CSV table of C-alpha atoms and ligand atoms in Angstrom, one decimal:
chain,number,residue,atom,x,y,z
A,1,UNK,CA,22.8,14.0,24.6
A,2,UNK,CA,24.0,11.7,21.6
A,3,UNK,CA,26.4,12.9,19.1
A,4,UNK,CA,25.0,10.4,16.7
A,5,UNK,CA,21.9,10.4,17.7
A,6,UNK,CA,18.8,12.8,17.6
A,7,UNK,CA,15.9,11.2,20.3
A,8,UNK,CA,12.7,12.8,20.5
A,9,UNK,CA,9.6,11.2,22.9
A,10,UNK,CA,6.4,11.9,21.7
A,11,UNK,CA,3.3,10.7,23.8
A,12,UNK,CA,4.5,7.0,24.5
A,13,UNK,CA,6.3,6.8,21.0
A,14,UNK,CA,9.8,7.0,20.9
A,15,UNK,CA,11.7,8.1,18.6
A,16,UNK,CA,15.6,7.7,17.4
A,17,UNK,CA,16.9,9.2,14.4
A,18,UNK,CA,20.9,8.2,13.6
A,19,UNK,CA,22.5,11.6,12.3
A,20,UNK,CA,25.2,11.0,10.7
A,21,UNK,CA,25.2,13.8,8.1
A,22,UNK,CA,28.8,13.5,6.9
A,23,UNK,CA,28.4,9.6,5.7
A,24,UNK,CA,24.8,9.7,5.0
A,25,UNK,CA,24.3,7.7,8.5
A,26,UNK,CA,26.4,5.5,8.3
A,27,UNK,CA,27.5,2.8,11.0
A,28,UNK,CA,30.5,3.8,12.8
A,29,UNK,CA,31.8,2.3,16.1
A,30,UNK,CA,30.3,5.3,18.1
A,31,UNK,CA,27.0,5.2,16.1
A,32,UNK,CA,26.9,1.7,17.6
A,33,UNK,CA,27.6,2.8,21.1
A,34,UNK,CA,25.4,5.5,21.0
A,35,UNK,CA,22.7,3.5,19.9
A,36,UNK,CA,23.2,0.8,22.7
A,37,UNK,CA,23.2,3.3,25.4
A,38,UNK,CA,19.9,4.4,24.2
A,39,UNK,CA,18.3,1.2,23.3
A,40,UNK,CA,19.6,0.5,27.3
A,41,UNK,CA,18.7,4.0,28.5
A,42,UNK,CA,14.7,3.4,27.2
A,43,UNK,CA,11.9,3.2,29.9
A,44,UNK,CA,9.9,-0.3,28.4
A,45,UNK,CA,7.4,0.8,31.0
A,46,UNK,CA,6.3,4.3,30.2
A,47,UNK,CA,7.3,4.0,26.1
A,48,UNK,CA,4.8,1.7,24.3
A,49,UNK,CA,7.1,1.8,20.5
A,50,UNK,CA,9.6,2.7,19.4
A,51,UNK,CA,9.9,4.6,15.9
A,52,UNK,CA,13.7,4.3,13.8
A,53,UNK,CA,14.7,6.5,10.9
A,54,UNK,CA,17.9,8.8,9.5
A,55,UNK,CA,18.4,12.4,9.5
A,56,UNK,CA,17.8,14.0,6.0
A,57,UNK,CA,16.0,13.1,3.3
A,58,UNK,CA,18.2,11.0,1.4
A,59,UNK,CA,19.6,7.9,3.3
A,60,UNK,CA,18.6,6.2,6.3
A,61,UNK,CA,21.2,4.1,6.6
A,62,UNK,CA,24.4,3.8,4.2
A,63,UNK,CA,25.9,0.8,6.0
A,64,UNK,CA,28.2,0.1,7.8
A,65,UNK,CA,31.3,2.8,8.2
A,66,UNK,CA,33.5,1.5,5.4
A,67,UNK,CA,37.0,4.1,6.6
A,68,UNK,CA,36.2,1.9,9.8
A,69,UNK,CA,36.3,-1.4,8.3
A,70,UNK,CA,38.9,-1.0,5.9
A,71,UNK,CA,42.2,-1.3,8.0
A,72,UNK,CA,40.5,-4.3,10.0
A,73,UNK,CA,42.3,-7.9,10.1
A,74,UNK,CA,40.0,-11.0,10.5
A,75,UNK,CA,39.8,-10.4,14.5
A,76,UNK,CA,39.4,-7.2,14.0
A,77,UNK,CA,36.4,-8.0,11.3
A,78,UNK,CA,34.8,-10.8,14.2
A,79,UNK,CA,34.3,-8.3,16.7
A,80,UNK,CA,33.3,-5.6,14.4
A,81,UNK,CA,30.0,-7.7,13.1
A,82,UNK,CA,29.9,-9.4,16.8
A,83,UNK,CA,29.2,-5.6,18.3
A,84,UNK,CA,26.7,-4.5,15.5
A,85,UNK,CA,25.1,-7.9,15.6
A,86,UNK,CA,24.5,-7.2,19.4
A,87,UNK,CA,23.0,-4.2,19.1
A,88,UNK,CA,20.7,-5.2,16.3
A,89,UNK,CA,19.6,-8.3,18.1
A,90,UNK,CA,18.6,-5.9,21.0
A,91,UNK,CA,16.2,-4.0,18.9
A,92,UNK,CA,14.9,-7.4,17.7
A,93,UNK,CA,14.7,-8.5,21.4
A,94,UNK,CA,13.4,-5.1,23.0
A,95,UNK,CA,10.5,-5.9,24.8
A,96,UNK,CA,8.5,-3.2,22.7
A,97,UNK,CA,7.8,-3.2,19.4
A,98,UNK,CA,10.0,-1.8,17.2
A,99,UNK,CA,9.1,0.2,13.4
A,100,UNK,CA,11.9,1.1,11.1
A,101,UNK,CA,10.7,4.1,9.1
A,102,UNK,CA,13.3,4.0,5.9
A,103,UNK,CA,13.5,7.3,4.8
A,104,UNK,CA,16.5,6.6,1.7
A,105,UNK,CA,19.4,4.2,1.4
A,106,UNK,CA,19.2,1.1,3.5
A,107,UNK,CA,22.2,-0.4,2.2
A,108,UNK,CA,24.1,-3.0,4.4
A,109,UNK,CA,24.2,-2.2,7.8
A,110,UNK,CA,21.0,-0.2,6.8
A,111,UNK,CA,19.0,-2.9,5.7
A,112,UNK,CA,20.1,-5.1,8.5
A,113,UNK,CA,19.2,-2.4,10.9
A,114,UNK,CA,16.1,-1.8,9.7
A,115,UNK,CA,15.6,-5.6,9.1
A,116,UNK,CA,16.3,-6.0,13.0
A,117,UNK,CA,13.1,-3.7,13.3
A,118,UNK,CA,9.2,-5.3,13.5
A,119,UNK,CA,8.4,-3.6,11.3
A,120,UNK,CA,9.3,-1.6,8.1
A,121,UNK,CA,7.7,1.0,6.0
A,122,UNK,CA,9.4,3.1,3.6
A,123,UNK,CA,9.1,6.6,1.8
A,124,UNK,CA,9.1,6.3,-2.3
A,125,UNK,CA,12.9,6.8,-2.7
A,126,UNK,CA,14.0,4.2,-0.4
A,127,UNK,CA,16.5,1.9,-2.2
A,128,UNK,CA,17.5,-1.3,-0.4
A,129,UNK,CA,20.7,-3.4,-0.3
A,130,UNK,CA,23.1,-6.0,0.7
A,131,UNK,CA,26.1,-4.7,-1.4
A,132,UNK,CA,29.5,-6.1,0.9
A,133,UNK,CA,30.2,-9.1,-1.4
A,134,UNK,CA,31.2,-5.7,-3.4
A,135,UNK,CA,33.7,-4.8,-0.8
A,136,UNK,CA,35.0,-8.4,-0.5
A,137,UNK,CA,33.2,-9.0,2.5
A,138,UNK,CA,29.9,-10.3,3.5
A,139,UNK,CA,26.3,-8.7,5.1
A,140,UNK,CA,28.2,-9.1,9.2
A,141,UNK,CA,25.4,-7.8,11.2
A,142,UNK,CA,23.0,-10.7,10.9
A,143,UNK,CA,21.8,-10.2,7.1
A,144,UNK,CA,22.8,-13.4,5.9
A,145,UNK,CA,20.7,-14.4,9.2
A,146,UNK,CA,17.4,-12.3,8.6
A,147,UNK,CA,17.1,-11.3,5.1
A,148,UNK,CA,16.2,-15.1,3.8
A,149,UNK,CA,13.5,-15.4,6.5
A,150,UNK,CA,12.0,-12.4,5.7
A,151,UNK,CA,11.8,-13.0,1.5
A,152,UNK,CA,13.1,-16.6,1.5
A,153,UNK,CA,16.1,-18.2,0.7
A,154,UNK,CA,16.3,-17.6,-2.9
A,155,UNK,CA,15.5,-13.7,-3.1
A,156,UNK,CA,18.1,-13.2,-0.5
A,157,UNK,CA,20.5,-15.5,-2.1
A,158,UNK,CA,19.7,-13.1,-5.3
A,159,UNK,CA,20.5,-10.1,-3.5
A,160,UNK,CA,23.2,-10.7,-1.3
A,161,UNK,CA,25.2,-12.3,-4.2
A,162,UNK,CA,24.7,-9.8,-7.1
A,163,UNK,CA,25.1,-6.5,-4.1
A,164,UNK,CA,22.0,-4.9,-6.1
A,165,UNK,CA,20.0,-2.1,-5.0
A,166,UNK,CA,16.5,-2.4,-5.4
A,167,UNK,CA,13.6,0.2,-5.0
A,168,UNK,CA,10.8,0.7,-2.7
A,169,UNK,CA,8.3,-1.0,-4.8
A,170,UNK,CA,10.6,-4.2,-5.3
A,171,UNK,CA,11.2,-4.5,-2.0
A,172,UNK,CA,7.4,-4.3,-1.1
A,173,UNK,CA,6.6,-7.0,-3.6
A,174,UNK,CA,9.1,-8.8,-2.0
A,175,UNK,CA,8.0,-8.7,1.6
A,176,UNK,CA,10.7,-6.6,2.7
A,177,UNK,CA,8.6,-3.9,3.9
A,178,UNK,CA,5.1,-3.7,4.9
A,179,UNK,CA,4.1,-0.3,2.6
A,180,UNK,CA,5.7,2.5,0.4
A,181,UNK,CA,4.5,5.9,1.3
A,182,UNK,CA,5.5,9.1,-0.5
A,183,UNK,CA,8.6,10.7,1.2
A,184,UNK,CA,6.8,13.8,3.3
A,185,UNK,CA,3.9,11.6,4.6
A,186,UNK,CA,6.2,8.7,5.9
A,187,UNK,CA,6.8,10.0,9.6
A,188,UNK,CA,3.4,10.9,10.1
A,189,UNK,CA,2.6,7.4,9.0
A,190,UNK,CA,5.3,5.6,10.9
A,191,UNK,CA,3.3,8.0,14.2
A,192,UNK,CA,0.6,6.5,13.1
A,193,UNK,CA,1.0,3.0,13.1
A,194,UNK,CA,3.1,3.3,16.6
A,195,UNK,CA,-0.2,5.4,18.0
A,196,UNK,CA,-1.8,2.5,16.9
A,197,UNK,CA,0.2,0.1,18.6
A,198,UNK,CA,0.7,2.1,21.4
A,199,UNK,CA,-3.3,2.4,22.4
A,200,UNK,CA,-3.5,-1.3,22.9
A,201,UNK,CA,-2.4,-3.7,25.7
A,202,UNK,CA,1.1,-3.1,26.4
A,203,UNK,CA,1.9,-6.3,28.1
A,204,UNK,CA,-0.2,-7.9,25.4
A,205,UNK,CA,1.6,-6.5,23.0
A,206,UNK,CA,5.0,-7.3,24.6
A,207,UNK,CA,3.9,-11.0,25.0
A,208,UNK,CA,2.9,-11.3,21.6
A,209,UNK,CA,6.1,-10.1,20.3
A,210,UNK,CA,8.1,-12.4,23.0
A,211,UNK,CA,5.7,-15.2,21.3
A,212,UNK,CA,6.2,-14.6,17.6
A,213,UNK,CA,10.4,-14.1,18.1
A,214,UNK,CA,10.9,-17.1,20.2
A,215,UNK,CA,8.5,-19.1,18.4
A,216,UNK,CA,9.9,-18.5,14.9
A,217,UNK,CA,12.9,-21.4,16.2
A,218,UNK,CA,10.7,-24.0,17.8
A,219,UNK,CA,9.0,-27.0,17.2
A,220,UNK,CA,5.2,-27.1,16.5
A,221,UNK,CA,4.4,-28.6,19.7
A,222,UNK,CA,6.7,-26.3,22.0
A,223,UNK,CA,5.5,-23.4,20.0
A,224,UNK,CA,2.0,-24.0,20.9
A,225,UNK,CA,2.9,-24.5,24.0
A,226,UNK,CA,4.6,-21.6,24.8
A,227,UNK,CA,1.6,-19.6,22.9
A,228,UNK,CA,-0.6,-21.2,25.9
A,229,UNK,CA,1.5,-20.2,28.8
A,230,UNK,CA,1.7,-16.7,27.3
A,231,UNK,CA,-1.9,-16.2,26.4
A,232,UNK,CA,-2.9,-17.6,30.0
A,233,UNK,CA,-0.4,-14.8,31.5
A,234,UNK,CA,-2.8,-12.3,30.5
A,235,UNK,CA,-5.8,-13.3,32.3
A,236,UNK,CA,-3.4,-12.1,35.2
A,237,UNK,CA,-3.5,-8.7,34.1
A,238,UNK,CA,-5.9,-5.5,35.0
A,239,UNK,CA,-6.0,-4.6,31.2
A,240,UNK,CA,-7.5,-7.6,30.8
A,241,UNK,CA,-10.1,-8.0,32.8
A,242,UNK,CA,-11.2,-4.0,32.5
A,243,UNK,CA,-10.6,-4.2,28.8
A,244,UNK,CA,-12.9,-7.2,28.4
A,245,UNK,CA,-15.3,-5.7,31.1
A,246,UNK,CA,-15.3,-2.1,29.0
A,247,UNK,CA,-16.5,-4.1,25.7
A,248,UNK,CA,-19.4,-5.8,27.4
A,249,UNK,CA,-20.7,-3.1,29.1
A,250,UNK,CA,-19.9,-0.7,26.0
A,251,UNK,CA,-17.7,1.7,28.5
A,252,UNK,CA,-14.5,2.8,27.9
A,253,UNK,CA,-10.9,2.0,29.2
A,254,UNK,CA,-7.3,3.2,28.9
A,255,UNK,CA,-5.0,0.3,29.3
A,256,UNK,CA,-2.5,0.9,31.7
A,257,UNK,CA,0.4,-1.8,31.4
A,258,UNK,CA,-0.3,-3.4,34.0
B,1,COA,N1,30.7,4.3,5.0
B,1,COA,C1,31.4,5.4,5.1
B,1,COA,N2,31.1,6.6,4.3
B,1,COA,C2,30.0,6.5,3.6
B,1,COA,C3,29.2,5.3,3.5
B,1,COA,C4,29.6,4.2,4.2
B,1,COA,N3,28.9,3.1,4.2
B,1,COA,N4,28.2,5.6,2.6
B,1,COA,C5,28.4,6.8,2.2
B,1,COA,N5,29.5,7.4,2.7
B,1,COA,C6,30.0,8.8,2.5
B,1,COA,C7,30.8,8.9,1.2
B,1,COA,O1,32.1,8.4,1.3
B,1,COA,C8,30.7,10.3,0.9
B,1,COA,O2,31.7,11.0,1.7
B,1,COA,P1,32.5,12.2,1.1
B,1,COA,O3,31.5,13.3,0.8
B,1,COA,O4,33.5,12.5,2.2
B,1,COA,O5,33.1,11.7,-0.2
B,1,COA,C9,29.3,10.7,1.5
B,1,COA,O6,29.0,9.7,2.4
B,1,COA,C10,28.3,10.9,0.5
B,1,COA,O7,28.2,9.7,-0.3
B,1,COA,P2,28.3,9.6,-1.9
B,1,COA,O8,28.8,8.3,-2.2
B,1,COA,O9,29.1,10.8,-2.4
B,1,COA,O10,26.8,9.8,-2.2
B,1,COA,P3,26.1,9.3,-3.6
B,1,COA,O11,24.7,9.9,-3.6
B,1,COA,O12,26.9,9.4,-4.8
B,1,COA,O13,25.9,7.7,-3.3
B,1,COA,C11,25.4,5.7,-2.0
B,1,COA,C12,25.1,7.2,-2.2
B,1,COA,C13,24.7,5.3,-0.7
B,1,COA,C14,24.9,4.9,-3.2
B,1,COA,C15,26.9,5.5,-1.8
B,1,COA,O14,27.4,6.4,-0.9
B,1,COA,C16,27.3,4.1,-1.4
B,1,COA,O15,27.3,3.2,-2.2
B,1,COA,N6,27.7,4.0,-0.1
B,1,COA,C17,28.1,2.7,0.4
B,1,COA,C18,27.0,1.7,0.6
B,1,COA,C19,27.6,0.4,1.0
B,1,COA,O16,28.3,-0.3,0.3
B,1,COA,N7,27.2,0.0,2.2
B,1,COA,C20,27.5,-1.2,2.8
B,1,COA,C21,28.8,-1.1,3.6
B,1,COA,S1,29.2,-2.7,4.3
């Protein structure tokens, strides 16, 4: 189906695994496209989350494809980070929730990738990094962008200056990911917490992660107020009145989406 992809669906969880086995995943032009046409291709409907992670056991995501990038001039460099910043944001804007499961590297483009994600857990060897001011560039697919809000200004100001790598247990005292699980338990954890997901509300769970993106940019009072409108949306649903009628009368009731 993909040549850079592998793309399994499992229940209502899907699941996308870049295969890059050559570069240790990394980013090239096609990986991009490929991923696009999947993140397009992706019933919002009938899949409640969607699970990320690399092939192998080593590296998620080495960055970006540096033989790509190399011969580029400045256009060349624009549209470059313009089409992987695209295709990050629309994992950051899918209307279902979205769980990077790091696996290795996330250097780079990794990290941005999997920073694009809602959520990140990682196995034990993860190592995570910004490293392009290295190459004599700088993070071009929205790292400079999402790395400070997710461990503030000066941690990312620490990593994206000095390239370091840091490990799994850094980068959960950081905030960076949500847990560190050992390396053959991470998939069936990452099922896990989509399973999770997946059993509740799916429109509630879409609206709250339309909520919690848009509001992240707004003013107090907007924020609130687009909070209201969304929470009053889902008095319009079934799940919401059979869910609410199945925990007064102590029943039981699968929410539908609808
Ligand atoms: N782009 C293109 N090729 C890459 C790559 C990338 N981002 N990351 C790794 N590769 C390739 C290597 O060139 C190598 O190819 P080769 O076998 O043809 O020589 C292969 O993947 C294996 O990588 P190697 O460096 O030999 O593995 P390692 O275990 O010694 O080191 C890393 C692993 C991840 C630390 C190292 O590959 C690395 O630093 N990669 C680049 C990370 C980076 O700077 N990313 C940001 C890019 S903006």
């Amino acid at each position: 189906m993909y040549e850079h992809l592998k793309t399994e669906l499992r229940g209502a969880v899907a699941v996308m695994t870049v295969s890059v086995p050559k570069s240790l995943n990394a980013l090239s032009g096609a990986v991009l496209r490929d991923m696009e046409h999947y993140l397009q291709s992706l019933d919002c409907h009938s899949v409640r989350c969607l699970v990320i992670t690399g092939d192998g056991d080593k590296s998620f995501v080495a960055g970006a494809d540096i033989g790509e990038m190399a011969p580029l001039d400045a256009a060349g460099g624009t549209a470059w980070g313009a089409g992987g910043a695209r295709v990050f944001r629309m994992i950051e804007t899918l209307p279902i929730p979205v769980i990077a499961a790091v696996n290795g590297y996330a250097l780079g483009g990794g990290c941005e990738l999997a920073m694009a994600c809602d959520i990140r857990i990682c196995s034990d060897n993860a190592r995570f990094g910004q490293p392009e001011v290295g190459l004599g560039i700088i993070p071009g697919f929205s790292g400079t962008v999402r790395l400070s809000r997710l461990v503030g200004m000066g941690m990312a100001k620490q990593l994206i200056y000095t390239g370091s790598h840091i490990k799994a247990d850094e980068a959960l005292r950081i905030g960076l990911v949500n847990a560190v699980v050992p390396q053959a338990e991470l998939m069936d954890k990452a099922m896990e917490l989509a399973a999770r997901i997946a059993a509740n509300a799916p429109l509630a769970v879409q609206a709250a992660k339309r909520c919690i993106n848009a509001e992240y940019d707004m003013p107090a009072d907007e924020a609130i107020a687009f909070e209201a409108e969304a929470f009053g949306q889902c008095f319009a649903t079934q799940d919401q009145k059979e869910g609410m009628k199945a925990f007064l009368t102590k029943g039981k009731y699968e929410f539908q989406g609808k």
